[in-house]
Amino acid sequence: MSFGRTRIFHLLYLGTALALGCLLVACLDIPDAPDSSNRIESINVHVYQYDSVDSTYLKIDPADSATLAAIVTPKSLERDLEFYWYSSEDKLLREGQFYPVLPGNSVIPCKLTVVDKENNSKSVSFTTFSNSAPTLGDVTIPTEGDSINAAKDSPILFQWTSHDSRDDKLTHVLQIDSISYNVGDFTKVYQSGFDAGKHTFRVIVTDSYGVSDTTSWVNFWIVNSQEATE
């Protein structure tokens, strides 16, 4: 009778061990969840110039230095990647996350290849856009220090010149004292309503890609003969 109970116990123990072993094997066969923390979501090229960032047109003013930067999302992966910049002939120009562009440098990359630790690579092609800032002439009307004899309702002429190397559509803002006037593509405007005394003005010109130039403030004086008579 005792032998029978021992045998039953051994059978139960063996069954439990087999079941546990099967469970462990089943657990070992379950694959790990994929690690998405090392997955690159996007690779972009930005242009840094004049303390601003451009990721849309990739504008570069050839008259000044600029920097092309490879931006990876998520940013935490950047330190584990290698960056290669190529010309249009697939010639390697430089390694590293940043590519300096010097004034007058005609060799600008158009392809970026990023390689991770497992030697997986991804390439992106891009096109930079050469766009010089528009310029305003040094001569304006009024000029610095002008004294203008005019009544308050007399129109005063404001005139200037602007130029753009690409013949982009230019828009202008005329700032007189503390008021700004959007005057579009006009470079000649009449304005009245000035009291006697000192006044200032300047002009801001902007091209169709958002690049601007600004004149210095010009000081002029209104001498109102009608008020002086009174």
C-alpha positions as a LaTeX table, in Angstrom:
\begin{tabular}{lrrr}
\hline
Residue & $x$ (\AA) & $y$ (\AA) & $z$ (\AA) \\
\hline
Met1 & 0.00 & 0.00 & 0.00 \\
Ser2 & 2.85 & 2.35 & 0.87 \\
Phe3 & 4.66 & 1.43 & $-2.40$ \\
Gly4 & 1.59 & 2.42 & $-4.36$ \\
Arg5 & 1.43 & 5.88 & $-2.79$ \\
Thr6 & 5.12 & 6.43 & $-3.51$ \\
Arg7 & 4.65 & 5.47 & $-7.13$ \\
Ile8 & 1.70 & 7.82 & $-7.49$ \\
Phe9 & 3.77 & 10.63 & $-5.97$ \\
His10 & 6.62 & 9.99 & $-8.43$ \\
Leu11 & 4.18 & 10.04 & $-11.34$ \\
Leu12 & 2.67 & 13.34 & $-10.16$ \\
Tyr13 & 6.15 & 14.83 & $-9.70$ \\
Leu14 & 7.19 & 13.67 & $-13.15$ \\
Gly15 & 4.05 & 15.13 & $-14.69$ \\
Thr16 & 4.56 & 18.45 & $-12.96$ \\
Ala17 & 8.20 & 18.59 & $-14.06$ \\
Leu18 & 7.25 & 17.83 & $-17.66$ \\
Ala19 & 4.57 & 20.52 & $-17.62$ \\
Leu20 & 6.99 & 23.05 & $-16.14$ \\
Gly21 & 9.60 & 22.13 & $-18.73$ \\
Cys22 & 7.13 & 22.59 & $-21.54$ \\
Leu23 & 6.17 & 25.96 & $-20.07$ \\
Leu24 & 9.81 & 27.06 & $-19.92$ \\
Val25 & 10.41 & 25.94 & $-23.51$ \\
Ala26 & 7.30 & 27.80 & $-24.60$ \\
Cys27 & 8.52 & 30.92 & $-22.82$ \\
Leu28 & 11.93 & 30.65 & $-24.46$ \\
Asp29 & 10.29 & 30.31 & $-27.88$ \\
Ile30 & 8.42 & 33.64 & $-27.52$ \\
Pro31 & 10.42 & 36.31 & $-29.44$ \\
Asp32 & 11.34 & 39.55 & $-27.73$ \\
Ala33 & 9.39 & 42.65 & $-28.59$ \\
Pro34 & 11.15 & 44.61 & $-31.35$ \\
Asp35 & 13.32 & 47.41 & $-30.04$ \\
Ser36 & 12.07 & 50.59 & $-31.66$ \\
Ser37 & 14.26 & 52.90 & $-29.59$ \\
Asn38 & 17.05 & 52.74 & $-32.21$ \\
Arg39 & 14.79 & 53.41 & $-35.17$ \\
Ile40 & 15.41 & 56.60 & $-37.16$ \\
Glu41 & 12.15 & 58.41 & $-37.82$ \\
Ser42 & 13.46 & 61.05 & $-40.20$ \\
Ile43 & 16.60 & 62.62 & $-41.66$ \\
Asn44 & 16.56 & 66.25 & $-42.83$ \\
Val45 & 19.05 & 68.86 & $-43.99$ \\
His46 & 18.89 & 72.40 & $-42.59$ \\
Val47 & 20.76 & 75.57 & $-43.56$ \\
Tyr48 & 22.11 & 77.79 & $-40.79$ \\
Gln49 & 22.93 & 81.33 & $-41.89$ \\
Tyr50 & 22.50 & 84.83 & $-40.43$ \\
Asp51 & 21.40 & 83.37 & $-37.06$ \\
Ser52 & 18.40 & 81.72 & $-38.71$ \\
Val53 & 17.45 & 78.19 & $-39.76$ \\
Asp54 & 15.94 & 77.25 & $-43.12$ \\
Ser55 & 14.59 & 73.75 & $-43.73$ \\
Thr56 & 12.17 & 74.62 & $-46.57$ \\
Tyr57 & 14.00 & 76.27 & $-49.47$ \\
Leu58 & 17.53 & 75.58 & $-48.16$ \\
Lys59 & 18.51 & 79.12 & $-49.15$ \\
Ile60 & 22.20 & 80.01 & $-49.09$ \\
Asp61 & 23.45 & 83.54 & $-49.59$ \\
Pro62 & 26.71 & 83.04 & $-51.54$ \\
Ala63 & 28.09 & 86.28 & $-50.14$ \\
Asp64 & 28.44 & 84.88 & $-46.62$ \\
Ser65 & 29.33 & 81.62 & $-44.89$ \\
Ala66 & 26.66 & 79.06 & $-44.01$ \\
Thr67 & 26.41 & 75.58 & $-42.52$ \\
Leu68 & 24.50 & 72.53 & $-43.71$ \\
Ala69 & 23.37 & 70.39 & $-40.78$ \\
Ala70 & 22.04 & 66.82 & $-40.74$ \\
Ile71 & 19.09 & 66.65 & $-38.35$ \\
Val72 & 17.98 & 63.20 & $-37.19$ \\
Thr73 & 14.79 & 62.34 & $-35.33$ \\
Pro74 & 14.97 & 61.19 & $-32.59$ \\
Lys75 & 17.90 & 63.44 & $-31.76$ \\
Ser76 & 19.31 & 60.96 & $-29.22$ \\
Leu77 & 20.53 & 58.74 & $-32.09$ \\
Glu78 & 22.75 & 61.38 & $-33.71$ \\
Arg79 & 25.84 & 60.54 & $-31.64$ \\
Asp80 & 25.76 & 56.90 & $-32.81$ \\
Leu81 & 25.58 & 57.68 & $-36.53$ \\
Glu82 & 28.08 & 58.50 & $-39.24$ \\
Phe83 & 27.34 & 61.17 & $-41.85$ \\
Tyr84 & 28.70 & 61.41 & $-45.41$ \\
Trp85 & 28.15 & 64.33 & $-47.80$ \\
Tyr86 & 28.32 & 63.70 & $-51.56$ \\
Ser87 & 28.46 & 65.84 & $-54.69$ \\
Ser88 & 26.24 & 65.39 & $-57.74$ \\
Glu89 & 28.92 & 63.04 & $-59.14$ \\
Asp90 & 28.67 & 60.86 & $-56.00$ \\
Lys91 & 32.07 & 62.09 & $-54.87$ \\
Leu92 & 32.54 & 62.07 & $-51.09$ \\
Leu93 & 33.09 & 65.67 & $-50.02$ \\
Arg94 & 33.14 & 65.47 & $-46.24$ \\
Glu95 & 32.33 & 63.31 & $-43.23$ \\
Gly96 & 30.50 & 64.58 & $-40.16$ \\
Gln97 & 27.12 & 65.92 & $-39.15$ \\
Phe98 & 27.89 & 69.46 & $-40.35$ \\
Tyr99 & 29.08 & 70.77 & $-43.70$ \\
Pro100 & 30.51 & 74.33 & $-43.79$ \\
Val101 & 29.84 & 76.43 & $-46.89$ \\
Leu102 & 32.31 & 79.25 & $-47.44$ \\
Pro103 & 31.64 & 82.39 & $-49.52$ \\
Gly104 & 32.25 & 81.67 & $-53.18$ \\
Asn105 & 32.49 & 77.91 & $-52.59$ \\
Ser106 & 30.98 & 76.27 & $-55.67$ \\
Val107 & 31.20 & 72.69 & $-54.32$ \\
Ile108 & 28.00 & 72.17 & $-52.34$ \\
Pro109 & 26.72 & 68.64 & $-51.62$ \\
Cys110 & 23.38 & 67.38 & $-52.85$ \\
Lys111 & 23.23 & 64.00 & $-51.10$ \\
Leu112 & 23.60 & 62.91 & $-47.50$ \\
Thr113 & 24.14 & 59.29 & $-46.42$ \\
Val114 & 23.68 & 58.24 & $-42.80$ \\
Val115 & 25.13 & 54.95 & $-41.49$ \\
Asp116 & 24.37 & 53.34 & $-38.12$ \\
Lys117 & 26.45 & 50.93 & $-35.98$ \\
Glu118 & 25.03 & 47.89 & $-37.78$ \\
Asn119 & 26.16 & 49.38 & $-41.10$ \\
Asn120 & 22.57 & 50.08 & $-42.16$ \\
Ser121 & 22.46 & 53.17 & $-44.35$ \\
Lys122 & 19.92 & 55.65 & $-45.61$ \\
Ser123 & 20.45 & 58.43 & $-48.14$ \\
Val124 & 18.54 & 61.64 & $-48.76$ \\
Ser125 & 18.92 & 63.93 & $-51.76$ \\
Phe126 & 18.41 & 67.67 & $-51.47$ \\
Thr127 & 18.91 & 70.87 & $-53.46$ \\
Thr128 & 20.28 & 74.10 & $-52.06$ \\
Phe129 & 19.02 & 77.42 & $-53.35$ \\
Ser130 & 21.39 & 80.34 & $-54.00$ \\
Asn131 & 19.59 & 83.52 & $-53.02$ \\
Ser132 & 21.33 & 86.79 & $-52.25$ \\
Ala133 & 19.54 & 89.30 & $-50.08$ \\
Pro134 & 17.90 & 92.26 & $-51.83$ \\
Thr135 & 19.66 & 95.57 & $-51.36$ \\
Leu136 & 18.50 & 99.12 & $-50.75$ \\
Gly137 & 20.32 & 102.12 & $-52.18$ \\
Asp138 & 22.19 & 104.54 & $-49.94$ \\
Val139 & 20.45 & 107.60 & $-51.39$ \\
Thr140 & 16.95 & 108.39 & $-50.13$ \\
Ile141 & 14.52 & 111.28 & $-50.16$ \\
Pro142 & 14.54 & 112.89 & $-47.67$ \\
Thr143 & 18.27 & 112.57 & $-47.03$ \\
Glu144 & 19.92 & 112.66 & $-43.63$ \\
Gly145 & 19.52 & 116.12 & $-42.03$ \\
Asp146 & 17.07 & 117.55 & $-44.59$ \\
Ser147 & 14.98 & 120.49 & $-43.52$ \\
Ile148 & 11.63 & 120.62 & $-45.32$ \\
Asn149 & 9.35 & 123.65 & $-45.34$ \\
Ala150 & 5.81 & 122.27 & $-45.46$ \\
Ala151 & 2.40 & 122.74 & $-43.90$ \\
Lys152 & 0.83 & 119.85 & $-42.01$ \\
Asp153 & $-1.46$ & 118.94 & $-44.92$ \\
Ser154 & 1.32 & 119.20 & $-47.51$ \\
Pro155 & 2.45 & 115.86 & $-49.06$ \\
Ile156 & 6.09 & 114.96 & $-48.40$ \\
Leu157 & 7.95 & 112.77 & $-50.90$ \\
Phe158 & 9.67 & 109.60 & $-49.65$ \\
Gln159 & 11.74 & 107.83 & $-52.29$ \\
Trp160 & 14.38 & 105.08 & $-52.39$ \\
Thr161 & 15.80 & 102.38 & $-54.66$ \\
Ser162 & 15.98 & 98.61 & $-54.22$ \\
His163 & 17.58 & 95.80 & $-56.20$ \\
Asp164 & 17.54 & 92.00 & $-56.28$ \\
Ser165 & 19.98 & 89.81 & $-58.23$ \\
Arg166 & 17.27 & 87.25 & $-59.05$ \\
Asp167 & 14.66 & 89.87 & $-59.96$ \\
Asp168 & 12.35 & 88.47 & $-57.28$ \\
Lys169 & 9.16 & 90.30 & $-56.45$ \\
Leu170 & 10.13 & 92.78 & $-53.75$ \\
Thr171 & 7.85 & 94.25 & $-51.10$ \\
His172 & 8.62 & 97.33 & $-49.03$ \\
Val173 & 7.68 & 98.65 & $-45.63$ \\
Leu174 & 8.06 & 102.38 & $-45.00$ \\
Gln175 & 8.50 & 103.20 & $-41.31$ \\
Ile176 & 7.92 & 106.84 & $-40.39$ \\
Asp177 & 8.47 & 107.66 & $-36.74$ \\
Ser178 & 6.55 & 104.86 & $-34.96$ \\
Ile179 & 4.18 & 103.93 & $-37.81$ \\
Ser180 & 4.78 & 101.25 & $-40.48$ \\
Tyr181 & 3.21 & 101.43 & $-43.95$ \\
Asn182 & 3.15 & 98.37 & $-46.22$ \\
Val183 & 3.66 & 99.94 & $-49.64$ \\
Gly184 & 4.15 & 96.79 & $-51.74$ \\
Asp185 & 6.48 & 97.22 & $-54.70$ \\
Phe186 & 6.32 & 101.03 & $-54.62$ \\
Thr187 & 9.61 & 102.89 & $-54.14$ \\
Lys188 & 8.04 & 106.34 & $-54.17$ \\
Val189 & 5.38 & 107.44 & $-51.68$ \\
Tyr190 & 3.83 & 110.77 & $-50.64$ \\
Gln191 & 2.78 & 111.25 & $-47.03$ \\
Ser192 & 1.29 & 114.25 & $-45.21$ \\
Gly193 & 0.31 & 115.10 & $-41.63$ \\
Phe194 & 3.69 & 116.07 & $-40.21$ \\
Asp195 & 4.01 & 118.43 & $-37.28$ \\
Ala196 & 6.94 & 120.79 & $-37.17$ \\
Gly197 & 10.04 & 119.28 & $-35.67$ \\
Lys198 & 12.26 & 116.26 & $-36.00$ \\
His199 & 11.10 & 113.04 & $-37.72$ \\
Thr200 & 12.73 & 109.76 & $-38.72$ \\
Phe201 & 12.12 & 107.13 & $-41.36$ \\
Arg202 & 13.61 & 103.96 & $-42.78$ \\
Val203 & 12.71 & 101.35 & $-45.41$ \\
Ile204 & 12.65 & 97.54 & $-45.18$ \\
Val205 & 12.68 & 95.47 & $-48.38$ \\
Thr206 & 11.88 & 91.72 & $-48.47$ \\
Asp207 & 12.12 & 89.29 & $-51.36$ \\
Ser208 & 9.69 & 86.46 & $-52.10$ \\
Tyr209 & 11.78 & 84.04 & $-50.01$ \\
Gly210 & 11.70 & 86.13 & $-46.85$ \\
Val211 & 15.21 & 87.64 & $-47.05$ \\
Ser212 & 15.36 & 91.32 & $-46.10$ \\
Asp213 & 17.50 & 94.44 & $-46.12$ \\
Thr214 & 16.94 & 97.61 & $-44.11$ \\
Thr215 & 18.19 & 101.18 & $-44.45$ \\
Ser216 & 19.53 & 103.11 & $-41.50$ \\
Trp217 & 17.19 & 105.56 & $-39.80$ \\
Val218 & 17.16 & 108.89 & $-41.62$ \\
Asn219 & 16.55 & 112.06 & $-39.58$ \\
Phe220 & 14.77 & 115.03 & $-41.16$ \\
Trp221 & 13.09 & 118.19 & $-39.89$ \\
Ile222 & 9.78 & 119.79 & $-40.86$ \\
Val223 & 9.70 & 123.58 & $-40.74$ \\
Asn224 & 6.05 & 124.57 & $-40.83$ \\
Ser225 & 5.91 & 128.17 & $-42.00$ \\
Gln226 & 2.18 & 128.46 & $-41.29$ \\
Glu227 & 2.64 & 127.49 & $-37.62$ \\
Ala228 & 5.65 & 129.76 & $-37.34$ \\
Thr229 & 3.57 & 132.72 & $-38.54$ \\
Glu230 & 0.86 & 131.98 & $-36.00$ \\
\hline
\end{tabular}
